C-alpha cells in the first residue's frame, strides 16, 4: 500500500510539474442582458438575465497544440410578467484538444463537453458530451462527430424537446432530452478555385422509451467572388419520425451574400424551411411574440453595419417573412437597429431596438429594447 501511495504521488507530482512549465491561462466574464418590452396594456415586461462564467486553460506543451479547457456558468433570470426568479448552474465546457501537424496536413481531436455546429448553423448548434476528429489537407477535409445530450442542463442548452419530454424550469440543473448525435462531414476546399464544396450528414437518435429520430443531409458551397464579396449557399433534406410513425420528408435552404468594404459590412440573405422541417437545437426564427422555430417559413432580409470608430459599430437589419402553412402568404415584417461599443478591450456595451409586425395574425406583435453588457477579467 505504501509503495502504491508513493507511485501515485510521483505521478501527480510529474503531471503538475509538466503543467507548471507552461503558462496556465484563466479568466471570467460577467454578462448582463436586459430586455424591456411594452405590451398592449401599457405595461412593461422585463426580462433580466445575468451570467457569471469562469474558465481555465491548461496547456500540455509549449506550442499549445494540446490543452485542457474548462468553463463553468452561473445564471440568474428574472421575468416580471411571470413573476419568477430562477438560478441555474452549468458546466459549459470541459474539453481536451489535440492538434497534430502531419506534413502539410492537420489532425485534430476534441474530447469531452464542447460546442459543435452543423454546416447551416440552423439545425444543430450547442454543447454536448462526445468526441470529434478532423483531418484537413489542401485537397480535402474530413470530420467525424459523436455526442450525447442527456447530461446537459436543459434550462441552459435549449433543444427542441420531444413531445413527451417534461421541462423543469424551476430546477437549478435539469437533465436534457436524451439524444445520440452523429455527424460526418467531407469538403473539397479547392475543387473550384477560392470556393469550397461541402457535404455533411447529421443524425439525432433519441435514447428513450418513445423514439424521436431526425436525419439531415446538407450540401453547401461557399467562397469568394472577389476581394470584397463573399457568398454561401446550403441546401438540406431532412427526415423525422416520432414514436415510430412514418418518416416525414422536408427541406431547408439558406443563402448569404456578404459585401465588405473598409468599415462597411452588408449582408443579403434568404432562408426557407419546409412544413415538416424540425431541427435539433432550438433557434429563434423570428423575433416575434411567439418566437417560432424554423418551420413553414420563407424569409428574406438585409443587414448593414458600419464602424464609425474602431470600437463603435452601428447596425440595422430588416426581414420580411411568409407563412408556409398559408401558401406562403405574407406573414410579417421585422427590423432591428442598434449600436455596439467596445469601451475597452475588457468592457462591451450594446443597445438595440427591435420590432416584429404581425400581418396575417398567425403570430404576435412584439417590440423591445435590449441592453447588453459584458466585463472580462
Tab-separated table of C-alpha atoms in Angstrom:
chain	number	residue	atom	x	y	z
A	1	UNK	CA	0.000	0.000	0.000
A	2	UNK	CA	2.855	2.410	0.853
A	3	UNK	CA	4.502	1.573	-2.475
A	4	UNK	CA	1.230	2.350	-4.307
A	5	UNK	CA	0.855	5.678	-2.481
A	6	UNK	CA	4.392	6.656	-3.441
A	7	UNK	CA	3.781	5.817	-7.095
A	8	UNK	CA	0.524	7.792	-7.047
A	9	UNK	CA	2.223	10.845	-5.533
A	10	UNK	CA	5.046	10.629	-8.095
A	11	UNK	CA	2.504	10.574	-10.968
A	12	UNK	CA	0.598	13.564	-9.552
A	13	UNK	CA	3.823	15.476	-8.955
A	14	UNK	CA	5.005	14.729	-12.500
A	15	UNK	CA	1.717	15.961	-14.012
A	16	UNK	CA	1.781	19.226	-12.077
A	17	UNK	CA	5.471	19.702	-12.859
A	18	UNK	CA	4.722	19.445	-16.587
A	19	UNK	CA	1.755	21.800	-16.302
A	20	UNK	CA	3.747	24.373	-14.359
A	21	UNK	CA	6.332	24.575	-17.139
A	22	UNK	CA	3.707	26.120	-19.446
A	23	UNK	CA	1.503	29.115	-18.753
A	24	UNK	CA	-1.951	28.366	-17.368
A	25	UNK	CA	-4.491	30.902	-18.611
A	26	UNK	CA	-7.718	31.721	-16.825
A	27	UNK	CA	-10.372	34.398	-16.596
A	28	UNK	CA	-14.010	35.257	-16.018
A	29	UNK	CA	-16.860	37.070	-17.760
A	30	UNK	CA	-19.796	38.915	-16.257
A	31	UNK	CA	-22.661	39.400	-18.712
A	32	UNK	CA	-25.871	41.395	-18.447
A	33	UNK	CA	-28.839	41.066	-20.796
A	34	UNK	CA	-31.820	43.325	-20.079
A	35	UNK	CA	-34.889	43.195	-22.323
A	36	UNK	CA	-37.773	45.651	-21.824
A	37	UNK	CA	-40.888	45.083	-23.894
A	38	UNK	CA	-44.042	47.243	-23.725
A	39	UNK	CA	-47.342	45.422	-24.160
A	40	UNK	CA	-50.842	46.452	-25.173
A	41	UNK	CA	-51.802	47.337	-21.579
A	42	UNK	CA	-49.070	49.982	-21.353
A	43	UNK	CA	-47.231	47.653	-19.011
A	44	UNK	CA	-43.545	46.895	-19.442
A	45	UNK	CA	-42.370	43.296	-19.441
A	46	UNK	CA	-38.878	42.973	-18.028
A	47	UNK	CA	-36.608	40.018	-18.722
A	48	UNK	CA	-33.328	40.189	-16.847
A	49	UNK	CA	-30.508	37.698	-17.335
A	50	UNK	CA	-27.100	37.784	-15.679
A	51	UNK	CA	-24.328	35.290	-16.386
A	52	UNK	CA	-21.120	34.788	-14.451
A	53	UNK	CA	-18.717	32.402	-16.143
A	54	UNK	CA	-15.185	31.376	-15.216
A	55	UNK	CA	-12.743	29.471	-17.405
A	56	UNK	CA	-9.294	27.936	-17.238
A	57	UNK	CA	-6.971	26.666	-19.962
A	58	UNK	CA	-4.178	24.238	-19.102
A	59	UNK	CA	-1.607	23.632	-21.881
A	60	UNK	CA	0.396	20.400	-22.019
A	61	UNK	CA	3.136	21.536	-24.373
A	62	UNK	CA	4.976	24.658	-25.406
A	63	UNK	CA	3.318	25.206	-28.784
A	64	UNK	CA	-0.187	24.936	-27.266
A	65	UNK	CA	-1.212	22.079	-29.556
A	66	UNK	CA	-2.517	20.006	-26.643
A	67	UNK	CA	-4.528	21.545	-23.839
A	68	UNK	CA	-7.485	21.182	-21.492
A	69	UNK	CA	-10.072	23.943	-21.188
A	70	UNK	CA	-12.994	24.150	-18.762
A	71	UNK	CA	-15.741	26.695	-18.202
A	72	UNK	CA	-18.435	26.930	-15.539
A	73	UNK	CA	-21.561	29.109	-15.586
A	74	UNK	CA	-23.920	30.631	-13.040
A	75	UNK	CA	-27.088	32.253	-14.448
A	76	UNK	CA	-29.787	34.350	-12.807
A	77	UNK	CA	-33.053	35.089	-14.623
A	78	UNK	CA	-35.945	37.331	-13.653
A	79	UNK	CA	-39.172	37.920	-15.552
A	80	UNK	CA	-41.731	40.297	-14.078
A	81	UNK	CA	-44.534	39.129	-16.416
A	82	UNK	CA	-44.377	35.637	-14.968
A	83	UNK	CA	-43.109	36.875	-11.612
A	84	UNK	CA	-40.373	34.272	-11.459
A	85	UNK	CA	-36.764	34.287	-10.329
A	86	UNK	CA	-34.568	31.319	-11.191
A	87	UNK	CA	-30.941	30.332	-10.755
A	88	UNK	CA	-29.046	27.919	-12.996
A	89	UNK	CA	-25.580	26.401	-12.945
A	90	UNK	CA	-23.841	24.662	-15.800
A	91	UNK	CA	-20.555	23.131	-16.860
A	92	UNK	CA	-20.410	24.844	-20.240
A	93	UNK	CA	-17.181	23.222	-21.362
A	94	UNK	CA	-14.736	20.518	-20.319
A	95	UNK	CA	-12.689	19.861	-23.425
A	96	UNK	CA	-9.394	18.210	-24.244
A	97	UNK	CA	-7.907	19.419	-27.540
A	98	UNK	CA	-5.082	17.874	-29.532
A	99	UNK	CA	-3.830	19.347	-32.819
A	100	UNK	CA	-1.110	17.473	-34.686
A	101	UNK	CA	0.565	18.547	-37.906
A	102	UNK	CA	1.395	15.661	-40.243
A	103	UNK	CA	3.405	17.159	-43.076
A	104	UNK	CA	1.169	19.807	-44.647
A	105	UNK	CA	-1.917	18.224	-43.089
A	106	UNK	CA	-3.607	18.873	-39.736
A	107	UNK	CA	-5.218	16.259	-37.486
A	108	UNK	CA	-7.475	17.479	-34.652
A	109	UNK	CA	-9.087	15.658	-31.747
A	110	UNK	CA	-11.683	17.079	-29.332
A	111	UNK	CA	-12.871	15.078	-26.351
A	112	UNK	CA	-15.327	15.968	-23.572
A	113	UNK	CA	-18.042	18.636	-23.435
A	114	UNK	CA	-17.721	21.178	-26.226
A	115	UNK	CA	-19.756	23.068	-28.815
A	116	UNK	CA	-20.474	21.797	-32.320
A	117	UNK	CA	-22.360	23.480	-35.173
A	118	UNK	CA	-23.729	21.967	-38.363
A	119	UNK	CA	-22.986	23.444	-41.799
A	120	UNK	CA	-26.095	25.651	-41.860
A	121	UNK	CA	-25.768	26.871	-38.222
A	122	UNK	CA	-29.562	26.495	-38.051
A	123	UNK	CA	-30.063	22.776	-37.270
A	124	UNK	CA	-27.572	21.870	-34.553
A	125	UNK	CA	-25.542	24.432	-32.614
A	126	UNK	CA	-24.835	23.629	-28.962
A	127	UNK	CA	-22.594	21.865	-26.485
A	128	UNK	CA	-22.767	18.115	-25.894
A	129	UNK	CA	-20.628	15.355	-24.387
A	130	UNK	CA	-18.664	13.499	-27.017
A	131	UNK	CA	-15.725	13.310	-29.363
A	132	UNK	CA	-14.764	14.755	-32.744
A	133	UNK	CA	-11.990	14.001	-35.224
A	134	UNK	CA	-10.974	16.066	-38.218
A	135	UNK	CA	-8.316	15.769	-40.895
A	136	UNK	CA	-7.554	18.826	-43.028
A	137	UNK	CA	-5.437	18.838	-46.162
A	138	UNK	CA	-5.081	21.119	-49.161
A	139	UNK	CA	-7.147	18.668	-51.221
A	140	UNK	CA	-9.934	17.554	-48.871
A	141	UNK	CA	-11.214	17.867	-45.298
A	142	UNK	CA	-12.864	15.076	-43.311
A	143	UNK	CA	-14.616	15.242	-39.931
A	144	UNK	CA	-16.488	12.900	-37.606
A	145	UNK	CA	-18.531	13.921	-34.545
A	146	UNK	CA	-20.436	11.828	-31.996
A	147	UNK	CA	-22.041	13.061	-28.772
A	148	UNK	CA	-24.728	12.531	-26.130
A	149	UNK	CA	-27.091	15.268	-24.885
A	150	UNK	CA	-28.691	13.602	-21.866
A	151	UNK	CA	-26.296	15.078	-19.272
A	152	UNK	CA	-26.721	18.715	-20.331
A	153	UNK	CA	-28.700	21.307	-18.366
A	154	UNK	CA	-31.921	21.709	-20.349
A	155	UNK	CA	-32.541	25.128	-18.800
A	156	UNK	CA	-29.319	26.474	-20.311
A	157	UNK	CA	-28.912	24.448	-23.533
A	158	UNK	CA	-32.165	24.949	-25.420
A	159	UNK	CA	-33.132	21.973	-27.580
A	160	UNK	CA	-36.320	21.160	-29.474
A	161	UNK	CA	-37.601	18.636	-26.952
A	162	UNK	CA	-39.683	15.572	-27.731
A	163	UNK	CA	-43.425	15.888	-27.206
A	164	UNK	CA	-43.391	13.723	-24.073
A	165	UNK	CA	-40.315	15.404	-22.519
A	166	UNK	CA	-41.149	17.356	-19.369
A	167	UNK	CA	-39.257	20.593	-18.855
A	168	UNK	CA	-38.351	21.617	-15.295
A	169	UNK	CA	-37.531	25.352	-15.376
A	170	UNK	CA	-37.564	25.628	-11.591
A	171	UNK	CA	-34.562	23.305	-11.184
A	172	UNK	CA	-31.025	24.605	-10.906
A	173	UNK	CA	-29.813	21.726	-13.104
A	174	UNK	CA	-32.365	19.714	-15.097
A	175	UNK	CA	-31.178	16.951	-17.423
A	176	UNK	CA	-31.863	17.343	-21.154
A	177	UNK	CA	-33.669	15.099	-23.590
A	178	UNK	CA	-31.533	12.037	-24.388
A	179	UNK	CA	-30.213	12.144	-27.939
A	180	UNK	CA	-27.231	10.450	-29.513
A	181	UNK	CA	-25.982	12.735	-32.275
A	182	UNK	CA	-23.596	11.781	-35.069
A	183	UNK	CA	-22.235	13.963	-37.871
A	184	UNK	CA	-19.989	13.067	-40.775
A	185	UNK	CA	-18.523	15.813	-42.935
A	186	UNK	CA	-16.477	15.997	-46.115
A	187	UNK	CA	-15.348	19.049	-48.064
A	188	UNK	CA	-13.233	19.938	-51.082
A	189	UNK	CA	-11.638	23.355	-50.478
A	190	UNK	CA	-10.105	23.762	-53.933
A	191	UNK	CA	-12.428	21.851	-56.234
A	192	UNK	CA	-13.226	25.272	-57.691
A	193	UNK	CA	-10.565	27.950	-57.045
A	194	UNK	CA	-11.445	30.067	-53.971
A	195	UNK	CA	-14.589	28.001	-53.362
A	196	UNK	CA	-15.374	25.098	-51.022
A	197	UNK	CA	-17.875	22.331	-51.720
A	198	UNK	CA	-19.127	20.651	-48.520
A	199	UNK	CA	-21.260	17.645	-47.681
A	200	UNK	CA	-22.496	16.759	-44.190
A	201	UNK	CA	-24.724	14.042	-42.798
A	202	UNK	CA	-26.232	14.533	-39.343
A	203	UNK	CA	-28.391	12.247	-37.239
A	204	UNK	CA	-30.078	12.643	-33.854
A	205	UNK	CA	-31.497	9.443	-32.340
A	206	UNK	CA	-33.459	9.592	-29.117
A	207	UNK	CA	-32.408	7.081	-26.443
A	208	UNK	CA	-35.689	6.790	-24.561
A	209	UNK	CA	-38.859	4.688	-24.498
A	210	UNK	CA	-40.563	6.844	-27.126
A	211	UNK	CA	-38.436	7.209	-30.236
A	212	UNK	CA	-37.776	10.570	-31.855
A	213	UNK	CA	-35.312	10.337	-34.712
A	214	UNK	CA	-34.089	13.060	-37.065
A	215	UNK	CA	-31.709	12.832	-40.019
A	216	UNK	CA	-30.249	15.527	-42.275
A	217	UNK	CA	-28.140	15.631	-45.412
A	218	UNK	CA	-26.676	19.038	-46.278
A	219	UNK	CA	-24.792	20.211	-49.356
A	220	UNK	CA	-23.055	23.570	-49.256
A	221	UNK	CA	-20.983	25.842	-51.455
A	222	UNK	CA	-19.178	28.904	-50.151
A	223	UNK	CA	-16.397	31.079	-51.417
A	224	UNK	CA	-15.062	34.344	-52.714
A	225	UNK	CA	-16.414	36.288	-55.682
A	226	UNK	CA	-13.735	38.964	-55.393
A	227	UNK	CA	-11.794	40.633	-52.578
A	228	UNK	CA	-14.953	42.359	-51.300
A	229	UNK	CA	-17.755	39.876	-51.976
A	230	UNK	CA	-18.295	36.509	-50.284
A	231	UNK	CA	-21.181	34.046	-50.506
A	232	UNK	CA	-22.553	30.818	-49.047
A	233	UNK	CA	-25.411	28.538	-50.176
A	234	UNK	CA	-26.721	25.498	-48.275
A	235	UNK	CA	-29.474	23.004	-49.006
A	236	UNK	CA	-30.724	20.299	-46.630
A	237	UNK	CA	-33.001	17.287	-46.989
A	238	UNK	CA	-34.447	16.003	-43.703
A	239	UNK	CA	-36.292	13.012	-42.285
A	240	UNK	CA	-38.030	12.821	-38.922
A	241	UNK	CA	-40.156	10.249	-37.114
A	242	UNK	CA	-41.769	10.425	-33.673
A	243	UNK	CA	-42.937	7.340	-31.762
A	244	UNK	CA	-42.158	5.019	-34.712
A	245	UNK	CA	-44.555	6.814	-37.048
A	246	UNK	CA	-43.807	7.070	-40.769
A	247	UNK	CA	-40.882	9.323	-41.609
A	248	UNK	CA	-41.759	12.816	-42.792
A	249	UNK	CA	-39.610	14.306	-45.542
A	250	UNK	CA	-38.826	18.006	-45.608
A	251	UNK	CA	-36.221	20.516	-46.710
A	252	UNK	CA	-34.277	23.555	-45.592
A	253	UNK	CA	-32.198	26.082	-47.527
A	254	UNK	CA	-30.340	29.304	-46.829
A	255	UNK	CA	-28.170	31.687	-48.821
A	256	UNK	CA	-25.988	34.648	-47.850
A	257	UNK	CA	-24.198	37.269	-49.899
A	258	UNK	CA	-21.716	39.442	-47.996
A	259	UNK	CA	-20.076	42.664	-49.113
A	260	UNK	CA	-17.169	44.148	-47.130
A	261	UNK	CA	-15.553	47.461	-47.930
A	262	UNK	CA	-13.413	49.374	-45.452
A	263	UNK	CA	-15.673	49.869	-42.377
A	264	UNK	CA	-18.899	48.856	-44.121
A	265	UNK	CA	-20.446	45.376	-43.944
A	266	UNK	CA	-23.544	44.468	-45.961
A	267	UNK	CA	-25.394	41.135	-45.935
A	268	UNK	CA	-28.312	39.993	-48.098
A	269	UNK	CA	-29.878	36.700	-47.042
A	270	UNK	CA	-32.736	34.312	-47.705
A	271	UNK	CA	-33.981	31.249	-45.823
A	272	UNK	CA	-36.561	28.531	-46.457
A	273	UNK	CA	-37.870	25.879	-44.029
A	274	UNK	CA	-40.462	23.316	-45.121
A	275	UNK	CA	-43.661	22.491	-43.251
A	276	UNK	CA	-42.342	19.272	-41.673
A	277	UNK	CA	-38.856	20.574	-41.004
A	278	UNK	CA	-37.553	20.415	-37.429
A	279	UNK	CA	-34.026	20.965	-36.168
A	280	UNK	CA	-32.308	19.597	-33.070
A	281	UNK	CA	-31.261	22.807	-31.302
A	282	UNK	CA	-33.866	25.481	-30.602
A	283	UNK	CA	-33.271	28.580	-32.750
A	284	UNK	CA	-35.443	31.689	-32.880
A	285	UNK	CA	-36.513	32.216	-36.493
A	286	UNK	CA	-38.386	35.493	-35.877
A	287	UNK	CA	-38.160	37.995	-33.016
A	288	UNK	CA	-41.934	37.898	-32.588
A	289	UNK	CA	-44.214	37.315	-29.642
A	290	UNK	CA	-44.221	33.541	-30.203
A	291	UNK	CA	-40.531	33.223	-31.229
A	292	UNK	CA	-41.162	30.368	-33.711
A	293	UNK	CA	-38.638	27.765	-34.808
A	294	UNK	CA	-37.505	27.251	-38.398
A	295	UNK	CA	-40.654	25.651	-39.760
A	296	UNK	CA	-43.087	26.530	-42.585
A	297	UNK	CA	-41.218	29.728	-43.245
A	298	UNK	CA	-39.762	31.727	-46.090
A	299	UNK	CA	-37.710	34.728	-45.008
A	300	UNK	CA	-35.584	37.295	-46.818
A	301	UNK	CA	-33.624	40.147	-45.333
A	302	UNK	CA	-30.766	42.588	-45.353
A	303	UNK	CA	-28.275	43.616	-42.661
A	304	UNK	CA	-25.829	46.512	-42.678
A	305	UNK	CA	-23.220	47.663	-40.188
A	306	UNK	CA	-20.704	50.494	-40.196
A	307	UNK	CA	-17.833	51.229	-37.834
A	308	UNK	CA	-17.731	54.971	-37.212
A	309	UNK	CA	-14.770	54.302	-34.915
A	310	UNK	CA	-12.585	51.254	-34.419
A	311	UNK	CA	-14.556	50.393	-31.268
A	312	UNK	CA	-18.051	51.712	-32.197
A	313	UNK	CA	-20.355	49.971	-34.680
A	314	UNK	CA	-23.885	50.888	-35.770
A	315	UNK	CA	-26.087	48.237	-37.352
A	316	UNK	CA	-29.563	47.822	-38.819
A	317	UNK	CA	-31.458	44.871	-40.270
A	318	UNK	CA	-34.856	44.164	-41.795
A	319	UNK	CA	-36.640	40.930	-42.728
A	320	UNK	CA	-39.860	40.000	-44.456
A	321	UNK	CA	-41.475	36.633	-43.678
A	322	UNK	CA	-44.001	34.428	-45.488
A	323	UNK	CA	-46.192	31.719	-43.935
A	324	UNK	CA	-45.695	28.246	-45.411
A	325	UNK	CA	-48.893	26.985	-43.776
A	326	UNK	CA	-50.918	29.535	-45.745
A	327	UNK	CA	-49.472	29.010	-49.225
A	328	UNK	CA	-46.598	31.329	-48.379
A	329	UNK	CA	-48.759	34.405	-47.951
A	330	UNK	CA	-47.257	37.442	-46.239
A	331	UNK	CA	-46.672	36.612	-42.562
A	332	UNK	CA	-44.926	39.615	-41.045
A	333	UNK	CA	-42.084	42.092	-41.021
A	334	UNK	CA	-39.308	42.757	-38.514
A	335	UNK	CA	-36.469	45.212	-38.088
A	336	UNK	CA	-33.625	45.824	-35.655
A	337	UNK	CA	-31.412	48.868	-35.144
A	338	UNK	CA	-28.648	49.353	-32.605
A	339	UNK	CA	-25.088	50.102	-31.623
A	340	UNK	CA	-22.150	48.083	-30.229
A	341	UNK	CA	-19.442	49.835	-28.234
A	342	UNK	CA	-16.220	48.100	-27.216
A	343	UNK	CA	-15.377	50.575	-24.448
A	344	UNK	CA	-12.009	48.978	-23.739
A	345	UNK	CA	-10.671	45.514	-24.533
A	346	UNK	CA	-12.435	44.013	-21.491
A	347	UNK	CA	-15.673	46.041	-21.461
A	348	UNK	CA	-18.510	45.843	-24.018
A	349	UNK	CA	-21.884	47.637	-24.158
A	350	UNK	CA	-24.639	47.064	-26.720
A	351	UNK	CA	-28.044	48.694	-27.207
A	352	UNK	CA	-30.705	47.927	-29.808
A	353	UNK	CA	-34.408	48.279	-30.578
A	354	UNK	CA	-36.301	45.563	-32.463
A	355	UNK	CA	-39.900	45.199	-33.566
A	356	UNK	CA	-41.989	42.497	-35.241
A	357	UNK	CA	-45.192	43.492	-37.061
A	358	UNK	CA	-47.657	40.632	-37.499
A	359	UNK	CA	-49.600	40.704	-40.777
A	360	UNK	CA	-51.659	37.505	-41.015
A	361	UNK	CA	-52.466	37.097	-37.286
A	362	UNK	CA	-50.529	33.822	-37.120
A	363	UNK	CA	-48.084	35.286	-34.612
A	364	UNK	CA	-47.997	38.197	-32.160
A	365	UNK	CA	-46.692	41.746	-32.460
A	366	UNK	CA	-43.557	42.382	-30.457
A	367	UNK	CA	-41.191	45.249	-29.704
A	368	UNK	CA	-38.368	45.539	-27.227
A	369	UNK	CA	-35.286	47.488	-26.256
A	370	UNK	CA	-32.267	45.359	-25.378
A	371	UNK	CA	-29.309	46.391	-23.286
A	372	UNK	CA	-26.268	44.115	-23.196
A	373	UNK	CA	-23.009	44.496	-21.340
A	374	UNK	CA	-20.003	42.316	-20.633
A	375	UNK	CA	-16.941	42.705	-18.449
A	376	UNK	CA	-13.999	40.320	-18.786
A	377	UNK	CA	-11.394	39.902	-16.090
